[in-house]
PDB file of C-alpha atoms in Angstrom:
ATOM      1  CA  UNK P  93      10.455 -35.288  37.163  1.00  0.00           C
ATOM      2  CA  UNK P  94       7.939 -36.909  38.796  1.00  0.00           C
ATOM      3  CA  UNK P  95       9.287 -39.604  40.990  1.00  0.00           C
ATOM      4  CA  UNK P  96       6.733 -42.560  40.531  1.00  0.00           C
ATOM      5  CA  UNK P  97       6.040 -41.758  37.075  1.00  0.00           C
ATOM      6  CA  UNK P  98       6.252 -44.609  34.557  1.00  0.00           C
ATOM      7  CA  UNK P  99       7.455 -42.907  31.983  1.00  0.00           C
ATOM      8  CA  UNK P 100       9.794 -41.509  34.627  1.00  0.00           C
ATOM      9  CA  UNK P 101      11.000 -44.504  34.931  1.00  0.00           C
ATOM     10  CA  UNK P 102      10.955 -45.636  31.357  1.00  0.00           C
ATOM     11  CA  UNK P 103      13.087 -42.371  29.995  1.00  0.00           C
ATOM     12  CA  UNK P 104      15.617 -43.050  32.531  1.00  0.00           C
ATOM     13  CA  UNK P 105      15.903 -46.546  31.450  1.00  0.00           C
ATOM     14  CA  UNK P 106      16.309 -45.535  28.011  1.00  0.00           C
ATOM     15  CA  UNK P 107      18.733 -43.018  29.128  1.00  0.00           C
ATOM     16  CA  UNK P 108      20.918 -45.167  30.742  1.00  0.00           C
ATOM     17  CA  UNK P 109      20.799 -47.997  27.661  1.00  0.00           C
ATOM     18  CA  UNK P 110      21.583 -45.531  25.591  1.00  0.00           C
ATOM     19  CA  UNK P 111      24.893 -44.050  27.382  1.00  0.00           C
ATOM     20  CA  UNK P 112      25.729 -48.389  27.595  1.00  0.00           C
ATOM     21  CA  UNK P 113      25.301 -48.018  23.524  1.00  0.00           C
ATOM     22  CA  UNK P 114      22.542 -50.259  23.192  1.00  0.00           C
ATOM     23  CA  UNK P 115      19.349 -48.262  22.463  1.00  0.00           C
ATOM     24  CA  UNK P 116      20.876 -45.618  19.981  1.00  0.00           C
ATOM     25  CA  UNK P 117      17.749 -46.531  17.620  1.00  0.00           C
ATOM     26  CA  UNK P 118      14.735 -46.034  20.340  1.00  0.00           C
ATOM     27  CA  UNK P 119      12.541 -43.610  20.644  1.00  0.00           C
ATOM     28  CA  UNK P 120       9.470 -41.883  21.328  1.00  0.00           C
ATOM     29  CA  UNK P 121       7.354 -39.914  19.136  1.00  0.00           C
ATOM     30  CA  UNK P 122       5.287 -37.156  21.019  1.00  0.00           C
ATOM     31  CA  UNK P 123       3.495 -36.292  17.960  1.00  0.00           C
ATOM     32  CA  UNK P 124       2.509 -37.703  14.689  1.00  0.00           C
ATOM     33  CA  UNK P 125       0.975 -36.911  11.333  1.00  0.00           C
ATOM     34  CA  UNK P 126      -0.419 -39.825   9.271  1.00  0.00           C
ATOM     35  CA  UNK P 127      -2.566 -40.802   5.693  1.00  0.00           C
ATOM     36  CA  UNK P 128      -4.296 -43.616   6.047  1.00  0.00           C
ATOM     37  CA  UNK P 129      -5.464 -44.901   2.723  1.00  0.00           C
ATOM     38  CA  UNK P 130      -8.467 -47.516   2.247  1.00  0.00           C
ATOM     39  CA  UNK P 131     -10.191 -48.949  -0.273  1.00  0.00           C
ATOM     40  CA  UNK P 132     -13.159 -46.209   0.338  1.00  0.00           C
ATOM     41  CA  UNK P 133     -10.996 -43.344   1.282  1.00  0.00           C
ATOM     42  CA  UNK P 134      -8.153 -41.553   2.303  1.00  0.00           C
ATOM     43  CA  UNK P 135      -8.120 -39.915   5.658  1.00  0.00           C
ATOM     44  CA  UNK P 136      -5.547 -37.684   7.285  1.00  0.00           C
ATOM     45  CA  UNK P 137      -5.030 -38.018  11.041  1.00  0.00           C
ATOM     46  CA  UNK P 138      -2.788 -36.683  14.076  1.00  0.00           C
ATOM     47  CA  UNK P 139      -2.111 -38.027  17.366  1.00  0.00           C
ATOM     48  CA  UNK P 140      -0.367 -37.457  20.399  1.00  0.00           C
ATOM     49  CA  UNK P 141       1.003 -39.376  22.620  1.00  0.00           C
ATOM     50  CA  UNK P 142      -1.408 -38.663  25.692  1.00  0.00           C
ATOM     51  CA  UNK P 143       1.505 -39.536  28.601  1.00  0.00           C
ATOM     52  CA  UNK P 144       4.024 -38.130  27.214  1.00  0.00           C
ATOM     53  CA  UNK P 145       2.128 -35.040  27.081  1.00  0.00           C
ATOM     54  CA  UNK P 146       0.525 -34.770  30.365  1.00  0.00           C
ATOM     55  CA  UNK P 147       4.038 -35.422  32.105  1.00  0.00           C
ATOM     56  CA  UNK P 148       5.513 -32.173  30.568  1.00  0.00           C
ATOM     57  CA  UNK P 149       2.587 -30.277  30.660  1.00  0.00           C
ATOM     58  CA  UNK P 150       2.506 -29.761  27.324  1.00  0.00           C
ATOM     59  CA  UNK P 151      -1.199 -30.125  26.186  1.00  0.00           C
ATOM     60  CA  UNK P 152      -1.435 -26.766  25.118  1.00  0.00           C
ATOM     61  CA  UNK P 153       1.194 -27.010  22.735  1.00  0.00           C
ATOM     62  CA  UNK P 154      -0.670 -30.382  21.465  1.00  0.00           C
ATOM     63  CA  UNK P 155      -3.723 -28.410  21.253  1.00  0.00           C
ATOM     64  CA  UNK P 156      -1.983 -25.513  19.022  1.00  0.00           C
ATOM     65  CA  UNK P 157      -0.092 -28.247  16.905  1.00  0.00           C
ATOM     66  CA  UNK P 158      -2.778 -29.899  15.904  1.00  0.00           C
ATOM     67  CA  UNK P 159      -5.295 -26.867  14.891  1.00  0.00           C
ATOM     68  CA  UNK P 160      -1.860 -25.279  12.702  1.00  0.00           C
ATOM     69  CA  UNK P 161      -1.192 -28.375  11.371  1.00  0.00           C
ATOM     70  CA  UNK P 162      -4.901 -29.322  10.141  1.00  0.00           C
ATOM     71  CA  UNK P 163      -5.762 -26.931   7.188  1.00  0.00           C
ATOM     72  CA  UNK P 164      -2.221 -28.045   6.155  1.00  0.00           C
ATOM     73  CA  UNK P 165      -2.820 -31.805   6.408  1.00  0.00           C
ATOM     74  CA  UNK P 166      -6.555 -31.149   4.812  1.00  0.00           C
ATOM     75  CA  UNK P 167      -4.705 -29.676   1.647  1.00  0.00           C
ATOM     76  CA  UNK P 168      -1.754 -31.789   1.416  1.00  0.00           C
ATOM     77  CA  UNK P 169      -4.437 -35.130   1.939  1.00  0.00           C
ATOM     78  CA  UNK P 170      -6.366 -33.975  -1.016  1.00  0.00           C
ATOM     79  CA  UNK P 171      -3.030 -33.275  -3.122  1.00  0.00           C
ATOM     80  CA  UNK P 172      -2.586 -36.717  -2.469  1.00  0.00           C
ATOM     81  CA  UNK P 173      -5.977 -38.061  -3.328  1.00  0.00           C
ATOM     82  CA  UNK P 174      -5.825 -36.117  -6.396  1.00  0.00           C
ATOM     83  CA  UNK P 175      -2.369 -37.972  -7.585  1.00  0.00           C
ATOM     84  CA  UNK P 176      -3.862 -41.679  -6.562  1.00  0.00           C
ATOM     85  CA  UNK P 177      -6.682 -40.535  -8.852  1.00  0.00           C
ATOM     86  CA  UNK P 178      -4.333 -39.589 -11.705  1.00  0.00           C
ATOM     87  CA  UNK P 179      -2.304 -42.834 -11.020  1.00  0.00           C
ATOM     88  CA  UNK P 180      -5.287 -45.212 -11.006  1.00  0.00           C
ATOM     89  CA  UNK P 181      -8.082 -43.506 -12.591  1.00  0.00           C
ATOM     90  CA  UNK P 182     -10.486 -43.156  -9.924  1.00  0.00           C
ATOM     91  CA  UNK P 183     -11.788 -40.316  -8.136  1.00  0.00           C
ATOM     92  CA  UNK P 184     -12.539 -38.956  -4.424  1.00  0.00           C
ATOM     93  CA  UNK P 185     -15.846 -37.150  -3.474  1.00  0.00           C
ATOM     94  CA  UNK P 186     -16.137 -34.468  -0.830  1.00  0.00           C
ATOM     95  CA  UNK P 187     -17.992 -35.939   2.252  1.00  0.00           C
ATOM     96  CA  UNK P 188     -21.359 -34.685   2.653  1.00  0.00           C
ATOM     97  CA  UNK P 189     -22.055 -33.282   6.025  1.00  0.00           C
ATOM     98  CA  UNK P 190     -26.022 -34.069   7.511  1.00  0.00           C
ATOM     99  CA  UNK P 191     -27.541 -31.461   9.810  1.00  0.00           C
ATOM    100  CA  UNK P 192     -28.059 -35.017  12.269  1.00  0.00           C
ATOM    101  CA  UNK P 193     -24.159 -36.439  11.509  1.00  0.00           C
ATOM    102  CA  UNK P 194     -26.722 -39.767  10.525  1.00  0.00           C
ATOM    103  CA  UNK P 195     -25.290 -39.700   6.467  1.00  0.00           C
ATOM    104  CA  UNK P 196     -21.734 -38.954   7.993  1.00  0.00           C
ATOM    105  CA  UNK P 197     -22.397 -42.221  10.109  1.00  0.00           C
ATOM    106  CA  UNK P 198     -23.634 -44.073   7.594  1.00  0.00           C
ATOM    107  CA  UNK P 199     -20.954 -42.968   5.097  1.00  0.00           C
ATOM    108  CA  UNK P 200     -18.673 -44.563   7.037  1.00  0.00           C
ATOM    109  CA  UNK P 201     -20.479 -47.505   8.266  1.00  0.00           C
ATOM    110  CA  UNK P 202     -20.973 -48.531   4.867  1.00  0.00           C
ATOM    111  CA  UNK P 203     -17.722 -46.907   2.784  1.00  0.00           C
ATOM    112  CA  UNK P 204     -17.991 -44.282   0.364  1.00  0.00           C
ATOM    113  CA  UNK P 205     -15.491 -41.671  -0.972  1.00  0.00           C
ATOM    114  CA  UNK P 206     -13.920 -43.321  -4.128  1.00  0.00           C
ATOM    115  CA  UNK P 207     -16.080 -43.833  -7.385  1.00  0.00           C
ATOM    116  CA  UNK P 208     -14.792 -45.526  -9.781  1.00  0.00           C
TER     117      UNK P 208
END
């Protein structure tokens, strides 16, 4: 552990909470998958958290966890799109991808995905 670290000191705080029996609901999520559902779209995204990460060393696992999980997420997000159709009667279009990234930009400047 690095000594000055503030997440150093953070996880030892938490440790020693948690042996007194107050903090047996904290914690700290190092990774995380989420749909985020809008009134133009739904989107799949992953994060990690960036301290956590570098303080272990672990940014090649990050790096691996995200590219495995992606075609994964990609699928299961338009599983999911597909039953919000069914439920509400609405359906998602596939993106279209510019040569410039302008339509992509302007996509989601101005909404798009769900046609009614």
């Amino acid at each position: 552990m690095a000594s000055n670290s503030k997440l150093d000191a953070l996880m030892m705080l938490m440790a020693l909470e948690a042996m007194k029996g107050g903090m047996t609901d904290k914690s700290i999520s190092p990774f995380s998958v989420s749909i985020q559902v809008s009134a133009t779209s739904i989107s799949c995204h992953s994060k990690g958290n960036k301290q956590l990460i570098e303080d272990i060393g672990a940014q090649e696992w990050l790096k691996e966890t995200q590219e495995r999980i992606e075609p994964i997420m990609a699928e299961q997000t338009t599983k999911f799109a597909e039953l919000m159709g069914k439920k509400f009667g609405f359906s998602f279009s596939e993106p279209h991808k510019s040569e410039t990234g302008i339509d992509d930009f302007l996509s989601k400047l101005f909404g798009g995905g769900a046609q009614g």
